[in-house]
PDB file of C-alpha atoms in Angstrom:
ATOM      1  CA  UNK O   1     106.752  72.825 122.438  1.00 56.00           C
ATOM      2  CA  UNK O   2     109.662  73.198 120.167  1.00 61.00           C
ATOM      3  CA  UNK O   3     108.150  72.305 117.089  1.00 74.00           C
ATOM      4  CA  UNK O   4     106.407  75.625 118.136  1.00 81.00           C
ATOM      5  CA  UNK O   5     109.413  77.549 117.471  1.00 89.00           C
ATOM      6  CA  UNK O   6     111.362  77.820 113.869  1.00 92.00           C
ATOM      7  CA  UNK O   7     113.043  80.445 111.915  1.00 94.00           C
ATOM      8  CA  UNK O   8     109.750  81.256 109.311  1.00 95.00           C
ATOM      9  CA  UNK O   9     107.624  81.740 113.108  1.00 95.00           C
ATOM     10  CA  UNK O  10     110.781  84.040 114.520  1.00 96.00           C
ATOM     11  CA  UNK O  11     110.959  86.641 111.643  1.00 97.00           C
ATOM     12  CA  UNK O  12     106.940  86.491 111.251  1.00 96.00           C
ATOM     13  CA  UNK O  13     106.822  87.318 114.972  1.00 96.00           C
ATOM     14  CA  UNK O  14     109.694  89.963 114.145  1.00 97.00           C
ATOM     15  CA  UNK O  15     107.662  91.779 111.616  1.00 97.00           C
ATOM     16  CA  UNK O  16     104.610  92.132 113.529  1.00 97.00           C
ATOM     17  CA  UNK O  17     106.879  93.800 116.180  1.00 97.00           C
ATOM     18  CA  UNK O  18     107.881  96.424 114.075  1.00 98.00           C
ATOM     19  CA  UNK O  19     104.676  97.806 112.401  1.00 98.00           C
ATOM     20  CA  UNK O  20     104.362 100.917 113.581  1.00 97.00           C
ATOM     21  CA  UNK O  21     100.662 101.819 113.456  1.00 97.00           C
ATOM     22  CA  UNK O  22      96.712 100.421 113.273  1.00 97.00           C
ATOM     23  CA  UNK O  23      96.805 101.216 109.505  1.00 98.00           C
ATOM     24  CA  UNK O  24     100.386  99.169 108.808  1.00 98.00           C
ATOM     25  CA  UNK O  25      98.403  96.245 111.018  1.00 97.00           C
ATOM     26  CA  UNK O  26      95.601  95.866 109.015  1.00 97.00           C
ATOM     27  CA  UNK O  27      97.576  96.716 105.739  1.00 97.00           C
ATOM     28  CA  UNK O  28      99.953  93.297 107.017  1.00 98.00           C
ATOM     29  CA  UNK O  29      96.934  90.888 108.527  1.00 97.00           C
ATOM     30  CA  UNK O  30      94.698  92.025 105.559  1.00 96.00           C
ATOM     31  CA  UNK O  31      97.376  90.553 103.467  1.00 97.00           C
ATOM     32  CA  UNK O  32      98.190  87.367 105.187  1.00 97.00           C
ATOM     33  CA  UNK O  33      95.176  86.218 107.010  1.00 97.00           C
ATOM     34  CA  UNK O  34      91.826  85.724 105.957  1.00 97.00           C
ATOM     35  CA  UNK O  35      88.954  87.818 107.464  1.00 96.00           C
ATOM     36  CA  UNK O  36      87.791  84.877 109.485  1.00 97.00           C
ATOM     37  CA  UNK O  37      90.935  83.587 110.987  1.00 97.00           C
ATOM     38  CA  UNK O  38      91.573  87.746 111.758  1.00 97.00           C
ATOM     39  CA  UNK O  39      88.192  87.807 113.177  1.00 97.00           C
ATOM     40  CA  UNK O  40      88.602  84.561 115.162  1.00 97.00           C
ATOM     41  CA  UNK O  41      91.629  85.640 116.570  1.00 97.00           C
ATOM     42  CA  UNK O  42      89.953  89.112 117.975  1.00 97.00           C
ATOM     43  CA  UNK O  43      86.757  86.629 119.130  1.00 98.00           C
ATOM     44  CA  UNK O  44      89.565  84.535 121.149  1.00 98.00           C
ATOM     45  CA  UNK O  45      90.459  87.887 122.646  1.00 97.00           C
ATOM     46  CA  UNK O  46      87.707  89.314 123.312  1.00 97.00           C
ATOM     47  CA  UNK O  47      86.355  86.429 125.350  1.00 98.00           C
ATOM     48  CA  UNK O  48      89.945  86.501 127.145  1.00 97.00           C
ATOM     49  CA  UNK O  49      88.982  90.109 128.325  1.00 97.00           C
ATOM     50  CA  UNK O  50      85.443  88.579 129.136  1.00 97.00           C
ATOM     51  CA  UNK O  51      86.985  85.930 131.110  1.00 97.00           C
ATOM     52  CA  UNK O  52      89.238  87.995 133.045  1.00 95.00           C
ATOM     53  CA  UNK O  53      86.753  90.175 134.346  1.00 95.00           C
ATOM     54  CA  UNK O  54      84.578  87.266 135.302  1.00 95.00           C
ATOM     55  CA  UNK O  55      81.538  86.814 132.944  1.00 97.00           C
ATOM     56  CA  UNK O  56      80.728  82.962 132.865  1.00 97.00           C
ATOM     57  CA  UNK O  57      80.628  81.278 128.888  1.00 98.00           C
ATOM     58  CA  UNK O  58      76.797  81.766 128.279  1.00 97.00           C
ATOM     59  CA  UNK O  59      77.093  85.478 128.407  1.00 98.00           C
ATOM     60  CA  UNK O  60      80.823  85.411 126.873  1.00 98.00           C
ATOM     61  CA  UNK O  61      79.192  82.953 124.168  1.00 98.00           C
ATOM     62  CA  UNK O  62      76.284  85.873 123.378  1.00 98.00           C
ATOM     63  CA  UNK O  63      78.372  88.628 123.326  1.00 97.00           C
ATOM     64  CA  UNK O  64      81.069  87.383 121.434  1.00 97.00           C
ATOM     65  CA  UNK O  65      79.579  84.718 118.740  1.00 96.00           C
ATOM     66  CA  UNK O  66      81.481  81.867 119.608  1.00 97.00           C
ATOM     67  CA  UNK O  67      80.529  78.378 121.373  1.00 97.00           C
ATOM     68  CA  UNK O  68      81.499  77.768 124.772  1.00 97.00           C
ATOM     69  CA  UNK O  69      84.391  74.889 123.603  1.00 97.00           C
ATOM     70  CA  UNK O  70      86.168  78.014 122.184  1.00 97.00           C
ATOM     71  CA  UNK O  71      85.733  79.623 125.251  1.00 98.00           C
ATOM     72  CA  UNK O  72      86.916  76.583 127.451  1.00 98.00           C
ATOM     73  CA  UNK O  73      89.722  76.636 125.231  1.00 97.00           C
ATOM     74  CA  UNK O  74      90.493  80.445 125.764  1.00 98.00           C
ATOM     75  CA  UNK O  75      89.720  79.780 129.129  1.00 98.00           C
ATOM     76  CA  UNK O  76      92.583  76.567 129.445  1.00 98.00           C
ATOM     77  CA  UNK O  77      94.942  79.210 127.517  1.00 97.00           C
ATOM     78  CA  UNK O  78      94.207  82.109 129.986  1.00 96.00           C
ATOM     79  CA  UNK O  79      94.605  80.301 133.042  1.00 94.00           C
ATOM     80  CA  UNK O  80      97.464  77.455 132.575  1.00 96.00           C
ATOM     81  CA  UNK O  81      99.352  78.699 129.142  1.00 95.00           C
ATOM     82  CA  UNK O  82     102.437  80.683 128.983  1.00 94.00           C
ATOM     83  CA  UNK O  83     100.771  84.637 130.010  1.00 95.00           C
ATOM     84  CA  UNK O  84     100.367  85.357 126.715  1.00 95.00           C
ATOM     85  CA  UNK O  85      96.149  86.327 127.255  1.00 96.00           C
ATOM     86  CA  UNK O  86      97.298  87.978 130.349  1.00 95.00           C
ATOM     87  CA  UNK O  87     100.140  89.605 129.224  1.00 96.00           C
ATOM     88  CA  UNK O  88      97.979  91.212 126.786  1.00 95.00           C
ATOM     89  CA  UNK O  89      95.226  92.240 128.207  1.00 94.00           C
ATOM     90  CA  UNK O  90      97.567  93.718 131.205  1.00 94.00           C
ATOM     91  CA  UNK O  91      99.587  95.960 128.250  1.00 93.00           C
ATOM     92  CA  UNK O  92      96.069  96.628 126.612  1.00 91.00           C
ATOM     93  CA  UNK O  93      95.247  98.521 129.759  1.00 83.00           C
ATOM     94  CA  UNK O  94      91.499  98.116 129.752  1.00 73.00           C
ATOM     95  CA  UNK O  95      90.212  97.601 133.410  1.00 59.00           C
ATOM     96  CA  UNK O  96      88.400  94.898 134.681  1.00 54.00           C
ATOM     97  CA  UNK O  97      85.445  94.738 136.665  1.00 49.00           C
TER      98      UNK O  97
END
């Protein structure tokens, strides 16, 4: 895992931290990701929030647009990664079922 970490990732990480509204997100992301790795990335997190409230892959798969390895993969993430899914979805303050 420490390949994971390095300077460029650290002030990247920094910057997101400090944008202070929606519009200064999308302003940033619009700028350094493409519209398909942004949407992706809200996909992954959407089916996180699926997961966590207990909807099985076919349904998540529907709903969301993405195949069930994604899911498995979200799902792998969510319940033997570091808490990042959780962490977020805990601070996002949307209820589960």
């Amino acid at each position: 895992m420490a390949e994971f970490y390095s300077e460029s990732l650290d002030r990247l990480l920094k910057i997101i931290l400090q944008l202070e509204n929606i519009e200064e997100a999308y302003d940033f992301f619009s700028d350094v990701c493409t519209i398909k790795e942004l949407q992706d990335m809200a996909q992954r997190l959407d089916a996180a929030f699926l997961l966590s409230c207990g909807e099985n892959y076919q349904n998540i798969s529907k709903q969301v647009g993405i195949s069930t390895a994604t899911i498995s993969r979200v799902s792998r993430s969510l319940n033997y990664g570091r808490g990042g899914y959780r962490k977020a979805i805990e601070k996002s303050g949307v209820n589960k079922k």
